[in-house]
Amino acid sequence: MRTARLGWLALSAMVITLLIAACGSSSGSSNATSSTSGASSAGSTSSAGSTSSSAKSGTTAPGTGLSLGQTATVTYTPLTSSGNGKPRTLKITVASIRNGSSADLKAADVSGAPKGALPQYATVTVTNLGPLSIDVDGTSDAIQGIDHGGNQEDPVSFIGDFPPCNENSSTTPVAAGASFHTCLTYIVSGGITKVGWTGTDDYMSSPVTWSGS
């Protein structure tokens, strides 16, 4: 029996239990297979005169809306004690957002999830431009689902394999210049319409978002 947890911003008391038939099958890290080699880059930058922590030259402005496959250059200030409170610069590409089905959840006890909610999956690539390392877990938690009302929703992190959308669960720091790929799961009443970056105060109040069919 394996359990799942919510992201660091979670306000819900939802607990999801994964029932894995082969207990020895879990792995320490699983990467999404989406490729971003052809992804276009968003050249939007913050407006002149801004004093926000996200208003760094060459970064994508808070509130920018992108299409799937486009790449945003954003700042990130980790909230963990190991993050040092110092900003990093990241490139983030959301390659796809797809709908799952109730059948995907048959191996999970989702009694605490919103009634009738179905899973949705986002495949993401993150490249750390530095100057310091980042962690996979905290960075992934800052990639929020955005529902129809504009509310930010945490990804659900499964401990153990979840074949429809295996999240990268590596605990190895991602050094400057390195990238990681992941798949994030959202289970939200009414579903999400976008995925947003919320890695600083400014982006939290006005995320960079990705949407599309």
Tab-separated table of C-alpha atoms in Angstrom:
chain	number	residue	atom	x	y	z
A	1	MET	CA	0.000	0.000	0.000
A	2	ARG	CA	1.370	3.396	-0.983
A	3	THR	CA	0.116	6.857	-0.202
A	4	ALA	CA	-0.005	10.164	-2.007
A	5	ARG	CA	0.455	13.667	-0.708
A	6	LEU	CA	-0.558	17.131	-1.865
A	7	GLY	CA	1.747	19.990	-2.798
A	8	TRP	CA	3.140	22.491	-0.282
A	9	LEU	CA	0.313	25.004	-0.867
A	10	ALA	CA	-2.441	22.473	-0.243
A	11	LEU	CA	-5.352	23.500	1.921
A	12	SER	CA	-7.311	20.306	1.350
A	13	ALA	CA	-7.290	17.375	3.723
A	14	MET	CA	-7.536	14.932	0.830
A	15	VAL	CA	-5.654	11.706	1.331
A	16	ILE	CA	-5.204	9.365	-1.604
A	17	THR	CA	-4.069	5.790	-1.144
A	18	LEU	CA	-2.522	3.914	-4.044
A	19	LEU	CA	-2.959	0.176	-4.065
A	20	ILE	CA	0.059	-1.266	-5.880
A	21	ALA	CA	-0.128	-4.996	-6.608
A	22	ALA	CA	3.639	-5.416	-6.840
A	23	CYS	CA	5.026	-3.560	-3.866
A	24	GLY	CA	8.584	-3.824	-5.091
A	25	SER	CA	7.852	-2.059	-8.380
A	26	SER	CA	8.200	1.563	-7.262
A	27	SER	CA	11.166	3.577	-8.458
A	28	GLY	CA	12.918	6.600	-6.996
A	29	SER	CA	12.406	8.755	-10.079
A	30	SER	CA	10.096	8.726	-13.089
A	31	ASN	CA	10.348	11.186	-15.953
A	32	ALA	CA	7.660	12.249	-18.422
A	33	THR	CA	8.618	11.504	-22.012
A	34	SER	CA	7.533	14.776	-23.612
A	35	SER	CA	10.129	16.517	-25.732
A	36	THR	CA	10.583	20.273	-25.842
A	37	SER	CA	13.310	20.489	-28.449
A	38	GLY	CA	10.990	22.417	-30.758
A	39	ALA	CA	9.381	24.584	-28.109
A	40	SER	CA	9.175	28.276	-28.851
A	41	SER	CA	10.233	30.841	-26.292
A	42	ALA	CA	8.119	33.644	-24.884
A	43	GLY	CA	10.083	36.837	-25.289
A	44	SER	CA	7.769	38.928	-23.137
A	45	THR	CA	9.520	40.800	-20.327
A	46	SER	CA	8.352	42.793	-17.351
A	47	SER	CA	7.282	46.376	-17.962
A	48	ALA	CA	9.747	49.227	-17.430
A	49	GLY	CA	9.852	50.753	-13.989
A	50	SER	CA	8.572	47.653	-12.220
A	51	THR	CA	10.161	46.974	-8.838
A	52	SER	CA	8.783	43.456	-8.455
A	53	SER	CA	11.072	40.508	-7.747
A	54	SER	CA	9.987	39.007	-11.076
A	55	ALA	CA	10.889	42.126	-13.080
A	56	LYS	CA	14.264	40.807	-14.176
A	57	SER	CA	15.471	41.670	-17.651
A	58	GLY	CA	14.768	38.837	-20.065
A	59	THR	CA	12.137	37.116	-17.931
A	60	THR	CA	8.512	36.505	-18.826
A	61	ALA	CA	6.228	39.030	-17.160
A	62	PRO	CA	3.704	37.929	-14.514
A	63	GLY	CA	0.274	37.438	-16.069
A	64	THR	CA	1.613	36.372	-19.473
A	65	GLY	CA	-0.527	33.772	-21.232
A	66	LEU	CA	1.277	31.192	-23.367
A	67	SER	CA	0.268	28.347	-25.633
A	68	LEU	CA	1.257	24.767	-24.919
A	69	GLY	CA	4.781	24.123	-26.122
A	70	GLN	CA	5.980	27.667	-25.509
A	71	THR	CA	8.805	28.305	-23.062
A	72	ALA	CA	8.780	30.914	-20.293
A	73	THR	CA	11.880	32.283	-18.586
A	74	VAL	CA	10.922	32.938	-14.970
A	75	THR	CA	12.399	33.606	-11.568
A	76	TYR	CA	12.019	31.192	-8.663
A	77	THR	CA	12.585	31.759	-4.961
A	78	PRO	CA	12.468	28.392	-3.144
A	79	LEU	CA	10.542	28.397	0.136
A	80	THR	CA	12.397	25.442	1.633
A	81	SER	CA	15.091	25.923	4.240
A	82	SER	CA	17.662	24.612	1.777
A	83	GLY	CA	16.601	27.142	-0.828
A	84	ASN	CA	18.524	29.991	0.838
A	85	GLY	CA	15.783	32.438	-0.123
A	86	LYS	CA	17.816	33.469	-3.169
A	87	PRO	CA	16.238	33.707	-6.626
A	88	ARG	CA	17.033	31.343	-9.459
A	89	THR	CA	16.161	31.706	-13.131
A	90	LEU	CA	14.342	28.842	-14.861
A	91	LYS	CA	13.061	27.984	-18.304
A	92	ILE	CA	9.724	26.150	-18.135
A	93	THR	CA	7.845	24.482	-20.965
A	94	VAL	CA	4.409	22.922	-20.527
A	95	ALA	CA	4.184	20.555	-23.489
A	96	SER	CA	0.679	19.214	-22.938
A	97	ILE	CA	-2.392	19.198	-20.714
A	98	ARG	CA	-4.589	16.153	-21.182
A	99	ASN	CA	-7.685	14.715	-19.585
A	100	GLY	CA	-7.645	11.419	-17.753
A	101	SER	CA	-10.558	9.147	-16.901
A	102	SER	CA	-12.141	7.534	-13.881
A	103	ALA	CA	-10.467	4.278	-14.932
A	104	ASP	CA	-7.081	5.881	-14.223
A	105	LEU	CA	-8.023	6.112	-10.544
A	106	LYS	CA	-9.152	2.525	-10.057
A	107	ALA	CA	-5.909	1.691	-8.244
A	108	ALA	CA	-6.358	4.644	-5.904
A	109	ASP	CA	-8.711	5.433	-3.045
A	110	VAL	CA	-9.891	8.951	-3.926
A	111	SER	CA	-12.711	9.184	-1.404
A	112	GLY	CA	-11.344	12.540	-0.238
A	113	ALA	CA	-11.271	14.029	-3.732
A	114	PRO	CA	-14.036	16.319	-5.026
A	115	LYS	CA	-17.003	14.194	-6.069
A	116	GLY	CA	-16.937	13.380	-9.755
A	117	ALA	CA	-13.577	15.065	-10.343
A	118	LEU	CA	-11.441	13.438	-13.019
A	119	PRO	CA	-7.661	13.595	-13.268
A	120	GLN	CA	-5.838	15.895	-15.663
A	121	TYR	CA	-2.166	15.627	-16.534
A	122	ALA	CA	0.451	18.188	-17.512
A	123	THR	CA	3.823	17.249	-18.977
A	124	VAL	CA	6.509	19.768	-18.080
A	125	THR	CA	10.218	20.394	-18.681
A	126	VAL	CA	12.196	22.654	-16.348
A	127	THR	CA	15.730	23.902	-17.037
A	128	ASN	CA	17.642	25.526	-14.202
A	129	LEU	CA	19.649	28.541	-15.430
A	130	GLY	CA	21.082	29.083	-11.951
A	131	PRO	CA	22.943	30.468	-10.252
A	132	LEU	CA	22.054	27.909	-7.519
A	133	SER	CA	20.574	24.410	-7.614
A	134	ILE	CA	16.850	23.688	-7.267
A	135	ASP	CA	14.897	20.678	-5.986
A	136	VAL	CA	12.441	18.768	-8.144
A	137	ASP	CA	9.742	18.555	-5.470
A	138	GLY	CA	9.482	22.226	-4.539
A	139	THR	CA	9.760	23.409	-8.136
A	140	SER	CA	6.990	21.045	-9.248
A	141	ASP	CA	4.701	22.225	-6.447
A	142	ALA	CA	4.955	25.778	-7.806
A	143	ILE	CA	3.390	24.614	-11.088
A	144	GLN	CA	-0.264	25.022	-10.208
A	145	GLY	CA	-3.454	24.078	-12.010
A	146	ILE	CA	-5.823	27.005	-12.647
A	147	ASP	CA	-9.527	26.198	-12.476
A	148	HIS	CA	-12.473	27.911	-14.181
A	149	GLY	CA	-12.711	30.464	-11.382
A	150	GLY	CA	-9.035	31.387	-11.564
A	151	ASN	CA	-8.191	29.529	-8.351
A	152	GLN	CA	-4.794	27.865	-8.027
A	153	GLU	CA	-4.874	24.130	-7.398
A	154	ASP	CA	-2.016	21.914	-6.184
A	155	PRO	CA	-0.739	18.932	-8.113
A	156	VAL	CA	-1.270	15.565	-6.422
A	157	SER	CA	2.007	13.773	-5.697
A	158	PHE	CA	1.871	9.992	-5.628
A	159	ILE	CA	4.408	7.994	-3.648
A	160	GLY	CA	4.910	5.017	-5.887
A	161	ASP	CA	4.116	4.427	-9.542
A	162	PHE	CA	1.060	6.038	-11.110
A	163	PRO	CA	1.264	4.807	-14.720
A	164	PRO	CA	-1.083	7.371	-16.296
A	165	CYS	CA	1.235	10.196	-15.182
A	166	ASN	CA	4.473	9.326	-13.421
A	167	GLU	CA	5.835	12.311	-11.536
A	168	ASN	CA	9.580	12.844	-11.265
A	169	SER	CA	10.277	12.073	-7.597
A	170	SER	CA	14.046	12.513	-7.641
A	171	THR	CA	15.601	13.973	-4.496
A	172	THR	CA	18.863	14.841	-6.263
A	173	PRO	CA	19.355	18.625	-6.564
A	174	VAL	CA	19.116	19.970	-10.105
A	175	ALA	CA	22.311	21.921	-10.740
A	176	ALA	CA	22.576	25.091	-12.804
A	177	GLY	CA	22.466	24.127	-16.476
A	178	ALA	CA	20.568	20.872	-15.857
A	179	SER	CA	16.936	20.024	-16.672
A	180	PHE	CA	14.246	17.670	-15.449
A	181	HIS	CA	11.058	16.333	-17.009
A	182	THR	CA	7.912	15.469	-15.078
A	183	CYS	CA	4.205	14.744	-15.342
A	184	LEU	CA	1.883	16.456	-12.864
A	185	THR	CA	-1.605	15.277	-11.872
A	186	TYR	CA	-4.491	17.572	-10.900
A	187	ILE	CA	-7.818	16.332	-9.510
A	188	VAL	CA	-10.088	19.369	-9.329
A	189	SER	CA	-13.853	19.813	-9.257
A	190	GLY	CA	-14.830	21.076	-12.691
A	191	GLY	CA	-11.290	20.566	-13.943
A	192	ILE	CA	-8.467	22.966	-14.701
A	193	THR	CA	-8.255	25.170	-17.792
A	194	LYS	CA	-4.612	26.226	-17.523
A	195	VAL	CA	-1.349	25.475	-15.761
A	196	GLY	CA	0.469	28.359	-14.090
A	197	TRP	CA	3.897	29.202	-12.661
A	198	THR	CA	3.696	30.588	-9.092
A	199	GLY	CA	7.324	30.450	-7.958
A	200	THR	CA	7.609	33.980	-6.532
A	201	ASP	CA	5.166	36.319	-4.779
A	202	ASP	CA	4.594	38.214	-8.016
A	203	TYR	CA	3.932	35.089	-10.038
A	204	MET	CA	1.715	33.729	-7.273
A	205	SER	CA	-0.574	36.744	-7.544
A	206	SER	CA	-0.371	36.805	-11.360
A	207	PRO	CA	0.909	33.514	-12.767
A	208	VAL	CA	2.433	32.902	-16.163
A	209	THR	CA	-0.057	30.429	-17.663
A	210	TRP	CA	-0.165	27.810	-20.412
A	211	SER	CA	-3.351	26.651	-22.118
A	212	GLY	CA	-4.492	25.035	-25.337
A	213	SER	CA	-6.051	21.920	-26.797
